mmCIF file of N, CA and C in Angstrom:
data_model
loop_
_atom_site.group_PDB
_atom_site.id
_atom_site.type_symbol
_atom_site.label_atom_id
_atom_site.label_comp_id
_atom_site.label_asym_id
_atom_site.label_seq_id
_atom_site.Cartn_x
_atom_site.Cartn_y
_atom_site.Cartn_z
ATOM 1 N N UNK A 1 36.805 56.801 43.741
ATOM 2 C CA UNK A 1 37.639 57.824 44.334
ATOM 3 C C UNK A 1 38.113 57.382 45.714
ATOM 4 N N UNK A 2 37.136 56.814 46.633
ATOM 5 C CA UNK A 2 37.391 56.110 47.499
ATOM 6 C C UNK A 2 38.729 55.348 47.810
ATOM 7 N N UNK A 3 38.902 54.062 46.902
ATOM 8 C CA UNK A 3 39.660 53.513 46.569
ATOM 9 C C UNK A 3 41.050 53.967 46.756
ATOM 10 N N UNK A 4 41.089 55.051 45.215
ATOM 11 C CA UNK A 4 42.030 55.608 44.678
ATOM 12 C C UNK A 4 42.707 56.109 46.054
ATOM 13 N N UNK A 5 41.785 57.057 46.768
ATOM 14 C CA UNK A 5 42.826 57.727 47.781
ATOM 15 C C UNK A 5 43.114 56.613 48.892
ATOM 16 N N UNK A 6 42.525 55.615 49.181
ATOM 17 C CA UNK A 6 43.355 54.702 50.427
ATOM 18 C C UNK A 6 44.605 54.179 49.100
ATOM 19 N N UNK A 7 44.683 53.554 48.195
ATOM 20 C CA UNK A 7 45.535 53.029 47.608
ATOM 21 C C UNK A 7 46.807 53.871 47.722
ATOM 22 N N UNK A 8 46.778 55.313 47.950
ATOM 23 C CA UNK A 8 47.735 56.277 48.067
ATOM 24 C C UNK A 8 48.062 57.108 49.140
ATOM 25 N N UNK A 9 47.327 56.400 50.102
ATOM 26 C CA UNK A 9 47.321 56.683 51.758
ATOM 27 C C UNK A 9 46.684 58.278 52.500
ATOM 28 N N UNK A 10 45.778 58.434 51.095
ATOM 29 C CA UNK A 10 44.870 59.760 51.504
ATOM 30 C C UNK A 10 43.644 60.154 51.755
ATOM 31 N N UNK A 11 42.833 58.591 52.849
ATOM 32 C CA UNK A 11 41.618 58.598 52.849
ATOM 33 C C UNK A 11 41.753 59.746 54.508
ATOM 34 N N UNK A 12 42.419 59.847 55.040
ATOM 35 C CA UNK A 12 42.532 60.693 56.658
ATOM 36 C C UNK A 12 42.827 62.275 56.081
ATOM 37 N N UNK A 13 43.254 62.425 54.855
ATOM 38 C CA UNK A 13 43.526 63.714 54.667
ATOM 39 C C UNK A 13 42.082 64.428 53.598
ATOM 40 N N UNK A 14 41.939 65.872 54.459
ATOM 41 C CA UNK A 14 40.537 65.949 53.255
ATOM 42 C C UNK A 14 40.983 66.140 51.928
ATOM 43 N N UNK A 15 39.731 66.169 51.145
ATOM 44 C CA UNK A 15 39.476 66.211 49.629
ATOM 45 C C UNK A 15 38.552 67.459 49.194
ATOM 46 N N UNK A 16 39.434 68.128 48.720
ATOM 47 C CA UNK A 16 38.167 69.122 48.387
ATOM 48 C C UNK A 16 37.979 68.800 46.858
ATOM 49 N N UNK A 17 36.518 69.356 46.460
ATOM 50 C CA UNK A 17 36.061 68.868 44.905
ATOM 51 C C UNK A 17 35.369 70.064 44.984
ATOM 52 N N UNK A 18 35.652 70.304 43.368
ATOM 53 C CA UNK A 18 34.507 71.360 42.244
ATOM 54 C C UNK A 18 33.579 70.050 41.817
ATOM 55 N N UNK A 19 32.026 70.710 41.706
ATOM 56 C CA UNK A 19 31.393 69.907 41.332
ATOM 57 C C UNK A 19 29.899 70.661 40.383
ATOM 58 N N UNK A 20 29.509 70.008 39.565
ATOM 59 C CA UNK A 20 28.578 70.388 38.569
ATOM 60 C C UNK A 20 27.329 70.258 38.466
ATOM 61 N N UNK A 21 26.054 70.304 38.482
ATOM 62 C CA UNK A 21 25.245 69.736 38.143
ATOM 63 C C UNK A 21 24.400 69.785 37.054
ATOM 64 N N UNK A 22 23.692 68.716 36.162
ATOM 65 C CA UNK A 22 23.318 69.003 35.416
ATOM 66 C C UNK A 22 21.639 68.374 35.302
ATOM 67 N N UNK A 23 20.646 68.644 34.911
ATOM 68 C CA UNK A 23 19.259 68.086 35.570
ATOM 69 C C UNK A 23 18.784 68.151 34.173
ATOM 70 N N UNK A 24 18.029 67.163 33.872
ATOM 71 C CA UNK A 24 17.212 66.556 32.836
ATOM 72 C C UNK A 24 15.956 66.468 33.029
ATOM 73 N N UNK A 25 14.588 66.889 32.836
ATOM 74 C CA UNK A 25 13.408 66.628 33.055
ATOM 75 C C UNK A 25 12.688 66.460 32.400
ATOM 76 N N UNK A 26 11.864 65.261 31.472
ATOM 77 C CA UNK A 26 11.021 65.155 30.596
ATOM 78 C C UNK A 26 9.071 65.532 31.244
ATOM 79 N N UNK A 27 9.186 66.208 30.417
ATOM 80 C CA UNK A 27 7.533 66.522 30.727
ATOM 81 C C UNK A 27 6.593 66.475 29.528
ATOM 82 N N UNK A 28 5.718 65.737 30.032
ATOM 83 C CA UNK A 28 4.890 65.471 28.615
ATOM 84 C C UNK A 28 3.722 66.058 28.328
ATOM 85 N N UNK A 29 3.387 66.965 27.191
ATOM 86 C CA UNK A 29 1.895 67.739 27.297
ATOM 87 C C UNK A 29 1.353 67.011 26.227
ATOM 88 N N UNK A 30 1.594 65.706 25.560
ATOM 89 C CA UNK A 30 0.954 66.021 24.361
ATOM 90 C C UNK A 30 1.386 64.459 24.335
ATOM 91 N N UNK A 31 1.660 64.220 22.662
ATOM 92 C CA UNK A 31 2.299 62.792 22.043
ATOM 93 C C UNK A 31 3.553 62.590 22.406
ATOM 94 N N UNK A 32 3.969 61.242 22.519
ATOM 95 C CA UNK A 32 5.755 60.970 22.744
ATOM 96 C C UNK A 32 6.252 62.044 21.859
ATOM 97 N N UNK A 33 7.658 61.986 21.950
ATOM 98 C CA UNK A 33 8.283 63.002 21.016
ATOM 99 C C UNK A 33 10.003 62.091 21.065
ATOM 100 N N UNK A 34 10.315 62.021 19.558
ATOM 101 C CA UNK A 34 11.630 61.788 19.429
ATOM 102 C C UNK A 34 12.621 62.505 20.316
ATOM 103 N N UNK A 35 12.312 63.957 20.334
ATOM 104 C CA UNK A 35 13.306 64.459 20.908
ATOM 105 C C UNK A 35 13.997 64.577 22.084
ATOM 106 N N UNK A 36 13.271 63.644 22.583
ATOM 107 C CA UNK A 36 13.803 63.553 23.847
ATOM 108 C C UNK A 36 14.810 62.063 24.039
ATOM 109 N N UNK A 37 15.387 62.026 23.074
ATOM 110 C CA UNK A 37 15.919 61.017 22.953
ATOM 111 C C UNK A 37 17.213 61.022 22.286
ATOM 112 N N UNK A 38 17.425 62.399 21.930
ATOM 113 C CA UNK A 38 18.574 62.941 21.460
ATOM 114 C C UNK A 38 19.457 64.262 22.524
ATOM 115 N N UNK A 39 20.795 63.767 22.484
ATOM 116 C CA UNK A 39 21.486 64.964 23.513
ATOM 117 C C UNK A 39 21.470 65.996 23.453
ATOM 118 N N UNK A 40 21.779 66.695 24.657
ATOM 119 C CA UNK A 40 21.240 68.158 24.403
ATOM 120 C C UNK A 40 22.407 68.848 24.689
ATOM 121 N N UNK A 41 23.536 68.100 24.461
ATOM 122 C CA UNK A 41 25.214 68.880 24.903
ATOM 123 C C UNK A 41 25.096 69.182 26.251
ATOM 124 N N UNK A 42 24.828 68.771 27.289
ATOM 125 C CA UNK A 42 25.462 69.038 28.574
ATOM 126 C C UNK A 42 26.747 68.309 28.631
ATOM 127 N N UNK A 43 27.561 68.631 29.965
ATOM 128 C CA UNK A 43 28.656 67.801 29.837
ATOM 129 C C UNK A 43 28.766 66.599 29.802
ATOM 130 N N UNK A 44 27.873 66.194 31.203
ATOM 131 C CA UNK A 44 27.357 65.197 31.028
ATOM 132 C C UNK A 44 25.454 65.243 31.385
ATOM 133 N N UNK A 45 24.850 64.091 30.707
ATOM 134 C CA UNK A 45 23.608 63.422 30.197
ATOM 135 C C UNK A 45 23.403 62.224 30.471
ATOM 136 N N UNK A 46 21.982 62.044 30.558
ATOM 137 C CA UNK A 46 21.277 61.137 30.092
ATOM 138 C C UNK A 46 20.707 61.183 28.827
ATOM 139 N N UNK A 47 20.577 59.838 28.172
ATOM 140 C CA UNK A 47 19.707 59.640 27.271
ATOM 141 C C UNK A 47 19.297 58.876 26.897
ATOM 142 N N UNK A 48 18.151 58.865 26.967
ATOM 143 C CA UNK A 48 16.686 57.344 27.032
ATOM 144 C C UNK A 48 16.782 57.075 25.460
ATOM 145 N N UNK A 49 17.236 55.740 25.380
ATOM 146 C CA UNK A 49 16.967 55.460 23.627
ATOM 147 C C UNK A 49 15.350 55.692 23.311
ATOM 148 N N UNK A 50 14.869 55.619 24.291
ATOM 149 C CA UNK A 50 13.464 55.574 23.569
ATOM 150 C C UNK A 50 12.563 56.527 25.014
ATOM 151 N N UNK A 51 11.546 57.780 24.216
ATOM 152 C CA UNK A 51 10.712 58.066 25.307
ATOM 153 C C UNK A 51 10.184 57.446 26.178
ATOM 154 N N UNK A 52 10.577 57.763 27.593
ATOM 155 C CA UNK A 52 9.628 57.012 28.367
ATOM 156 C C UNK A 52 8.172 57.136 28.261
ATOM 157 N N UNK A 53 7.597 57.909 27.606
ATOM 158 C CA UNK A 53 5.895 58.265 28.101
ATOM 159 C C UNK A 53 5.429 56.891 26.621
ATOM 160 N N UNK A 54 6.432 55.913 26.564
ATOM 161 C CA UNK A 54 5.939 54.841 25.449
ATOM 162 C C UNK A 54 5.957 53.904 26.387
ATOM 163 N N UNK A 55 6.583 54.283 27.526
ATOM 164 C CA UNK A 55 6.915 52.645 28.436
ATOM 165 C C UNK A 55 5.847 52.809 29.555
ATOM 166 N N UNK A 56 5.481 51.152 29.672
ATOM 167 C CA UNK A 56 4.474 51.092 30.940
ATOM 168 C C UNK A 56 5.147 50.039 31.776
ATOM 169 N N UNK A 57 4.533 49.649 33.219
ATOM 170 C CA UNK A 57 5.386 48.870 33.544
ATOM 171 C C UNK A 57 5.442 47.722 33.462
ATOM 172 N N UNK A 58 6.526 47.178 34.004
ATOM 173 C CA UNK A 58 7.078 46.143 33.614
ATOM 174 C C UNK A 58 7.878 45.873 32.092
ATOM 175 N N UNK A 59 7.960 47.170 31.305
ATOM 176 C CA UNK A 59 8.858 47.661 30.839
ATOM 177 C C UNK A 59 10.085 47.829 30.884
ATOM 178 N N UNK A 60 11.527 47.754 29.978
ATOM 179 C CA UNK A 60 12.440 48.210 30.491
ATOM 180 C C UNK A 60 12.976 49.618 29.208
ATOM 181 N N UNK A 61 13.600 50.493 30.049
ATOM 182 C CA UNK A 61 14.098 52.015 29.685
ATOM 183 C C UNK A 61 15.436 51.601 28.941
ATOM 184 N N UNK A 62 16.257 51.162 28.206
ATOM 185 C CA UNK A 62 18.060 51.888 28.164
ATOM 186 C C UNK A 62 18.266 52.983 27.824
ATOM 187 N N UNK A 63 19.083 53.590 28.798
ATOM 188 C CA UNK A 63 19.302 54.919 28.953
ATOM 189 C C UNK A 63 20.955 54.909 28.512
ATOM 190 N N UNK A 64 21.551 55.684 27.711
ATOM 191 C CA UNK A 64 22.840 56.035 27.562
ATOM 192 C C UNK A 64 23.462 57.236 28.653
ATOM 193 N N UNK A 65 24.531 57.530 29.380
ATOM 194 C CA UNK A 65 25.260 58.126 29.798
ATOM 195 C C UNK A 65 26.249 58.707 29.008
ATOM 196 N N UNK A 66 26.249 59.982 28.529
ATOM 197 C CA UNK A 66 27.320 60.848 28.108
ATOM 198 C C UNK A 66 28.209 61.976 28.180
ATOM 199 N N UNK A 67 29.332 61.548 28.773
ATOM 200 C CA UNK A 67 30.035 62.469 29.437
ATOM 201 C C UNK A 67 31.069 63.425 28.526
ATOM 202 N N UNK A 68 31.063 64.707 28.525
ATOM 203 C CA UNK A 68 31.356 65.578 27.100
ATOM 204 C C UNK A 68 31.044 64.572 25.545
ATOM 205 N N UNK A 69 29.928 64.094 25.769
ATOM 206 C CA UNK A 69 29.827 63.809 23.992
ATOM 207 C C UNK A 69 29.966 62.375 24.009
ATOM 208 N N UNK A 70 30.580 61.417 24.949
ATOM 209 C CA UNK A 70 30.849 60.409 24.619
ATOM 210 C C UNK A 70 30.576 59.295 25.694
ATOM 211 N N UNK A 71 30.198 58.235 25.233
ATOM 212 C CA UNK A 71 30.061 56.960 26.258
ATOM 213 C C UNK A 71 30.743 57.005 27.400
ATOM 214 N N UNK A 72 29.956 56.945 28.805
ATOM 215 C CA UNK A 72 30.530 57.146 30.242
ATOM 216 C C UNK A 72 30.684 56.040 30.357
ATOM 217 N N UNK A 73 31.242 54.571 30.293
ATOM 218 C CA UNK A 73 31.875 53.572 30.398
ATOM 219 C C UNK A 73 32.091 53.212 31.741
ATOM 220 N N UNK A 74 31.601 52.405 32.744
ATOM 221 C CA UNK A 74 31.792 52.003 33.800
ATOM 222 C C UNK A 74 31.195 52.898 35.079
ATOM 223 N N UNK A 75 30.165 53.930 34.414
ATOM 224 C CA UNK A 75 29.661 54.448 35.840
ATOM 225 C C UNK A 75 28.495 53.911 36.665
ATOM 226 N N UNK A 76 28.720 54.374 37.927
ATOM 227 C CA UNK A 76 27.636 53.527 38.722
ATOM 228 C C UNK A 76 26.391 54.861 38.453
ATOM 229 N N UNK A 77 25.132 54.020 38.463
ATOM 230 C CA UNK A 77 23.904 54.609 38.550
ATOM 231 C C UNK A 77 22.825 54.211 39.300
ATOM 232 N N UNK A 78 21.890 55.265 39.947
ATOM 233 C CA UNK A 78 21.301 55.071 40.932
ATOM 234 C C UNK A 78 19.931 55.705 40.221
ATOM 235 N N UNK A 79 18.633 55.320 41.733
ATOM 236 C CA UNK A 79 17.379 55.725 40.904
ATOM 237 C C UNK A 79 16.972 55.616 42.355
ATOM 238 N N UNK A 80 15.973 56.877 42.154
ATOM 239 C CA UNK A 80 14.996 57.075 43.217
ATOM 240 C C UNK A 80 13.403 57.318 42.408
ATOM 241 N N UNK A 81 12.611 56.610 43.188
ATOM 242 C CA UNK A 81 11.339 56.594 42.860
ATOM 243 C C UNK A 81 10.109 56.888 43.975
ATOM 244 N N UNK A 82 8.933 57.949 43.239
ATOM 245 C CA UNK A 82 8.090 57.489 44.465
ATOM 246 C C UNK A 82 7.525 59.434 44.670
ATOM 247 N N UNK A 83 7.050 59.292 45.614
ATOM 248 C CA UNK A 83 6.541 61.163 45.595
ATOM 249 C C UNK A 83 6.949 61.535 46.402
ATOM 250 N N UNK A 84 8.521 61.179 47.025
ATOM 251 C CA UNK A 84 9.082 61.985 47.349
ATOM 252 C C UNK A 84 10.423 61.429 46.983
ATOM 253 N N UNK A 85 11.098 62.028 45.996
ATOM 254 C CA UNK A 85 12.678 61.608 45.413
ATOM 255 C C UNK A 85 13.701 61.904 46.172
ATOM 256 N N UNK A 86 13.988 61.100 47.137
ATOM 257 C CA UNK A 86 15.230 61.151 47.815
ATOM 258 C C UNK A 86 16.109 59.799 48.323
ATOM 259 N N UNK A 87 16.869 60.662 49.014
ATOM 260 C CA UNK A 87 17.463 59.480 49.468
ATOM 261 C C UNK A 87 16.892 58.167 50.149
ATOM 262 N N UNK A 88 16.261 58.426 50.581
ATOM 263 C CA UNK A 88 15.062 57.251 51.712
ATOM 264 C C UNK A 88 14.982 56.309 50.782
ATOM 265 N N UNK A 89 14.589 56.593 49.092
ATOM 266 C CA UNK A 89 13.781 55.082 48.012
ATOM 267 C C UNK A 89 15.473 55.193 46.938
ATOM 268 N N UNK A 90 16.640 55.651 47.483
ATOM 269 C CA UNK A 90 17.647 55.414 46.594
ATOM 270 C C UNK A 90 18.067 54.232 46.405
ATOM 271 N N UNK A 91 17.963 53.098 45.364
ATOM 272 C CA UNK A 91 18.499 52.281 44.938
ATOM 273 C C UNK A 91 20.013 52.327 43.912
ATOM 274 N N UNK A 92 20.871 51.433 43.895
ATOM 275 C CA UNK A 92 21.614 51.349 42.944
ATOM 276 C C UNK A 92 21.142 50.234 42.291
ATOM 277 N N UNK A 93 21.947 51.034 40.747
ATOM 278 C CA UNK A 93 21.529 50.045 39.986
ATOM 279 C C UNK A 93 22.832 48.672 38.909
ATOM 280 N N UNK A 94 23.806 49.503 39.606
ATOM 281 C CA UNK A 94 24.844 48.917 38.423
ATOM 282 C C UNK A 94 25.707 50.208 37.758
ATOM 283 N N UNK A 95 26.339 49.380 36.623
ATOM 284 C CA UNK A 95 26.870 50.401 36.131
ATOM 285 C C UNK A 95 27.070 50.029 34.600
ATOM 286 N N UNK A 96 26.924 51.283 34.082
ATOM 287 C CA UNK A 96 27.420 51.647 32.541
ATOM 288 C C UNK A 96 28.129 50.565 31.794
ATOM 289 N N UNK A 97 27.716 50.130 30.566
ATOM 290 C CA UNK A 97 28.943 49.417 30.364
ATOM 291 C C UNK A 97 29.783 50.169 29.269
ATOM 292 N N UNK A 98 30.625 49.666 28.201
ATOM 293 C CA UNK A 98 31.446 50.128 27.238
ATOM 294 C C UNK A 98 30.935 51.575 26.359
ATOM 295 N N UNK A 99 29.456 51.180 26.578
ATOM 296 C CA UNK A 99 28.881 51.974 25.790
ATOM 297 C C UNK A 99 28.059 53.332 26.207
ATOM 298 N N UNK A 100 28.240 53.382 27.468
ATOM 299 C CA UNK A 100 27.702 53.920 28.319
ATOM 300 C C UNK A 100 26.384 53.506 28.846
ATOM 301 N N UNK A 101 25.608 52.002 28.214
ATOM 302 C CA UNK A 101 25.015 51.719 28.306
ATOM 303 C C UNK A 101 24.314 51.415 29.685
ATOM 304 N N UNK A 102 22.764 51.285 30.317
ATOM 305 C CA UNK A 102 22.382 50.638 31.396
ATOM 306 C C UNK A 102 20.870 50.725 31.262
ATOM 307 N N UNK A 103 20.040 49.296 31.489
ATOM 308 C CA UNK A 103 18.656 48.986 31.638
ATOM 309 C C UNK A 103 18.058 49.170 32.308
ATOM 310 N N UNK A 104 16.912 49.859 32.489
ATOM 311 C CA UNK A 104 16.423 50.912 34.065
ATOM 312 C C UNK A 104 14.972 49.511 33.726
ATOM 313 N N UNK A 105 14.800 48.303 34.285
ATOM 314 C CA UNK A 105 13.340 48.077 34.529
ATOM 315 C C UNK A 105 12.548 48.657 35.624
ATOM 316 N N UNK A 106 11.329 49.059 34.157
ATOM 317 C CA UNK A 106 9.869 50.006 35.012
ATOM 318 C C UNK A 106 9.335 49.455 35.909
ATOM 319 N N UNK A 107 9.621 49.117 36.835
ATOM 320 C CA UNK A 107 9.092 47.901 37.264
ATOM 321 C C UNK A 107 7.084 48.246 38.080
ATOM 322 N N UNK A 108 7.275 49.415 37.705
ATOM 323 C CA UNK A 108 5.783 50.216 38.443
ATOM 324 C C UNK A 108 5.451 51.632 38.131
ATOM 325 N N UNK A 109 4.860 52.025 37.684
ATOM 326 C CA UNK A 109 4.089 53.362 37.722
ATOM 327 C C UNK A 109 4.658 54.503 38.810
ATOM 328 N N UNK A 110 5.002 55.734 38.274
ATOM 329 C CA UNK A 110 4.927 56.851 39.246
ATOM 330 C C UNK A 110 6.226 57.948 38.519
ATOM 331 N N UNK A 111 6.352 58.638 39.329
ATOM 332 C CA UNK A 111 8.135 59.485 39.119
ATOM 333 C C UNK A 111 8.889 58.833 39.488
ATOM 334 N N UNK A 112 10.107 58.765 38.399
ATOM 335 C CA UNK A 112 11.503 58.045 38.441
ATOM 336 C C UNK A 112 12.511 59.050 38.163
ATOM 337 N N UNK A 113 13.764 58.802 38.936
ATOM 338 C CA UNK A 113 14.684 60.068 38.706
ATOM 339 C C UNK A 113 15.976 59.008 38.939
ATOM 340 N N UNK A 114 16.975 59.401 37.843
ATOM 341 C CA UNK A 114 18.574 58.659 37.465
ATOM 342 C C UNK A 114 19.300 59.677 38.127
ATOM 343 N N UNK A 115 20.179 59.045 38.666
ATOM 344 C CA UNK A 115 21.318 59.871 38.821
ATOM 345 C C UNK A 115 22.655 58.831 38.707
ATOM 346 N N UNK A 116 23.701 60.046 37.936
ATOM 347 C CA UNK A 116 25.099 59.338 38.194
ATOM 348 C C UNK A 116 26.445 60.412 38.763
ATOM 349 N N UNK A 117 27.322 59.908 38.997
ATOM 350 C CA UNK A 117 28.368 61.019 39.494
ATOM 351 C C UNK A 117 29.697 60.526 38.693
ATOM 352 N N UNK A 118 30.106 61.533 37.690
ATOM 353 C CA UNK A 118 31.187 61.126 37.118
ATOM 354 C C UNK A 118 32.942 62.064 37.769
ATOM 355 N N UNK A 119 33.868 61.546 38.179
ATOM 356 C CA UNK A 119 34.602 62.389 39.324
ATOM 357 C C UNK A 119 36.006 61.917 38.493
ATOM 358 N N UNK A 120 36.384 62.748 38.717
ATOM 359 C CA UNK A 120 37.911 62.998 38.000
ATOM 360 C C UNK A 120 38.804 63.546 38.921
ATOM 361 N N UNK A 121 40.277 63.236 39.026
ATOM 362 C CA UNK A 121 41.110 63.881 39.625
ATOM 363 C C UNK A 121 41.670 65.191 39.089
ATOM 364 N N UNK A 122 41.653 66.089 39.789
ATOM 365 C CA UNK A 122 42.127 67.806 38.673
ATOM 366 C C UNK A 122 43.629 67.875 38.519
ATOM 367 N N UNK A 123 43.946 68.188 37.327
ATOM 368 C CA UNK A 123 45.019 68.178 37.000
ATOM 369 C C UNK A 123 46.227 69.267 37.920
ATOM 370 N N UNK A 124 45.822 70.135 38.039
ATOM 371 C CA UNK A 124 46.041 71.142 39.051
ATOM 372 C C UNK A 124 44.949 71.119 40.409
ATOM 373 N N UNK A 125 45.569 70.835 41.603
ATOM 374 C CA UNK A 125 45.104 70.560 43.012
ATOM 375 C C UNK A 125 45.631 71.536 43.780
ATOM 376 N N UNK A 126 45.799 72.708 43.580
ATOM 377 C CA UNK A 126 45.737 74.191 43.954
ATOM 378 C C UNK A 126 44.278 74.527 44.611
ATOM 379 N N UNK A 127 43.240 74.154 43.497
ATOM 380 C CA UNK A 127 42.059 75.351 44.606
ATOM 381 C C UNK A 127 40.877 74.286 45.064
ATOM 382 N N UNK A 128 41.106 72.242 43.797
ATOM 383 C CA UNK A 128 40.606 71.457 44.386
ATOM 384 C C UNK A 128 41.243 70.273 44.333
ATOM 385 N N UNK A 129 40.904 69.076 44.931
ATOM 386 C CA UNK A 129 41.672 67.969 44.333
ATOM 387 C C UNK A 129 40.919 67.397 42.793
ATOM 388 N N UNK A 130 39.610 67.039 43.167
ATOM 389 C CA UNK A 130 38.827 66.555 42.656
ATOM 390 C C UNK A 130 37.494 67.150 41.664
ATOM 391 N N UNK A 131 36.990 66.824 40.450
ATOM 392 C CA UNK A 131 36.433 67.123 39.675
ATOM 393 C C UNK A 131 34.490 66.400 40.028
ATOM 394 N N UNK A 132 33.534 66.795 40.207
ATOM 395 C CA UNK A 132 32.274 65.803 39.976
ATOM 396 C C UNK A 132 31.799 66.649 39.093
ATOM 397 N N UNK A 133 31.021 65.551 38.183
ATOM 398 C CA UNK A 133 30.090 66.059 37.131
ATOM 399 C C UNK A 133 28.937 65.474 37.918
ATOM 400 N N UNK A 134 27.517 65.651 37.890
ATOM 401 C CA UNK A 134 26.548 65.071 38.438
ATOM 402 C C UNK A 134 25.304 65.143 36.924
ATOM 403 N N UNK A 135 24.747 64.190 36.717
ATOM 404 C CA UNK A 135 23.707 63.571 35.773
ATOM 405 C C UNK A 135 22.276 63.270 36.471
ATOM 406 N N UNK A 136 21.545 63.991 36.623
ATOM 407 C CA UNK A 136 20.153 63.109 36.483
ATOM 408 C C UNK A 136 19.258 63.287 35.374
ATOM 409 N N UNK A 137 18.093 62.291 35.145
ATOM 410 C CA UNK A 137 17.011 62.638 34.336
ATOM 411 C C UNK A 137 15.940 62.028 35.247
ATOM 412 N N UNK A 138 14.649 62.682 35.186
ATOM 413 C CA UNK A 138 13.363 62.581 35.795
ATOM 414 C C UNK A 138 12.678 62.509 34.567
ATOM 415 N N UNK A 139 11.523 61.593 34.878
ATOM 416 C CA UNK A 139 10.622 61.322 34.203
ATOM 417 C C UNK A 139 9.578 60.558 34.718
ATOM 418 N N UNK A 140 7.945 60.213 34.347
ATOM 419 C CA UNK A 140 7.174 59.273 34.857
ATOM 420 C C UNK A 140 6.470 58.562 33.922
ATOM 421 N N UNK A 141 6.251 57.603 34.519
ATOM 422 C CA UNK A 141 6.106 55.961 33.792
ATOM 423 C C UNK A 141 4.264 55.914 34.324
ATOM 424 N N UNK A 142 3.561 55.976 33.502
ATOM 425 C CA UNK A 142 2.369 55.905 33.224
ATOM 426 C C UNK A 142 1.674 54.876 33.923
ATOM 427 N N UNK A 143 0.489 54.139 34.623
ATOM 428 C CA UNK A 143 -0.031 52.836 34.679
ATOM 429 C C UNK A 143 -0.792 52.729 33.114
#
């Protein structure tokens, strides 16, 4: 988005955005479970091909990104880890490929939390310019 608006000489003028969020949290009382590995129709998602409470570390996660239903293709994704999830332990990690695809290595034990931001320009720029969808999933990776 960045980009987009210097390319069109509107990084000095503000931007207002509608924005969404949507939060994913796996919690485990019991045995892995398939189901957490299937979408749950948000707009946009995460989704771990495979439960994390199977992965230990030094493990790696692929997680799909799906934005209304379908492969988020080229988004950047980030991860915070640690007992306190914020910005302070935010890493990036890359981004999505064709498939919405991206490899989260476990690289250690504790709470892990994804996030991505998918942003669109609004077709009508009356009440915003800009669209964000926001994605995370939380989960923890066992020793």
């Amino acid at each position: 988005v960045s980009d987009w608006r210097k390319t069109r000489g509107e990084s000095a003028k503000p931007g207002r955005e509608f924005y969404s969020k949507y939060c994913k949290t796996i919690l485990h009382t019991g045995a892995p479970d398939a189901f957490v590995t299937r979408p749950i129709g948000a707009p946009i998602e995460f989704v771990p091909l495979a439960d994390p409470a199977t992965k230990k570390p030094g493990d790696k996660l692929t997680v799909q990104i799906l934005f209304n239903g379908a492969p988020a293709a080229n988004l950047h994704r980030d991860l915070a880890r640690g007992e306190v999830l914020g910005l302070a332990d935010l890493q990036r990690l890359g981004r999505t490929n064709q498939q919405g695809l991206i490899d989260i290595p476990l690289d250690s034990p504790g709470l892990w939390k994804l996030h991505a931001i998918h942003m669109q320009r609004r077709p009508d720029t009356k009440q915003a310019d800009w669209e964000s969808h926001w994605a995370s999933l939380t989960f923890e990776v066992t020793p």
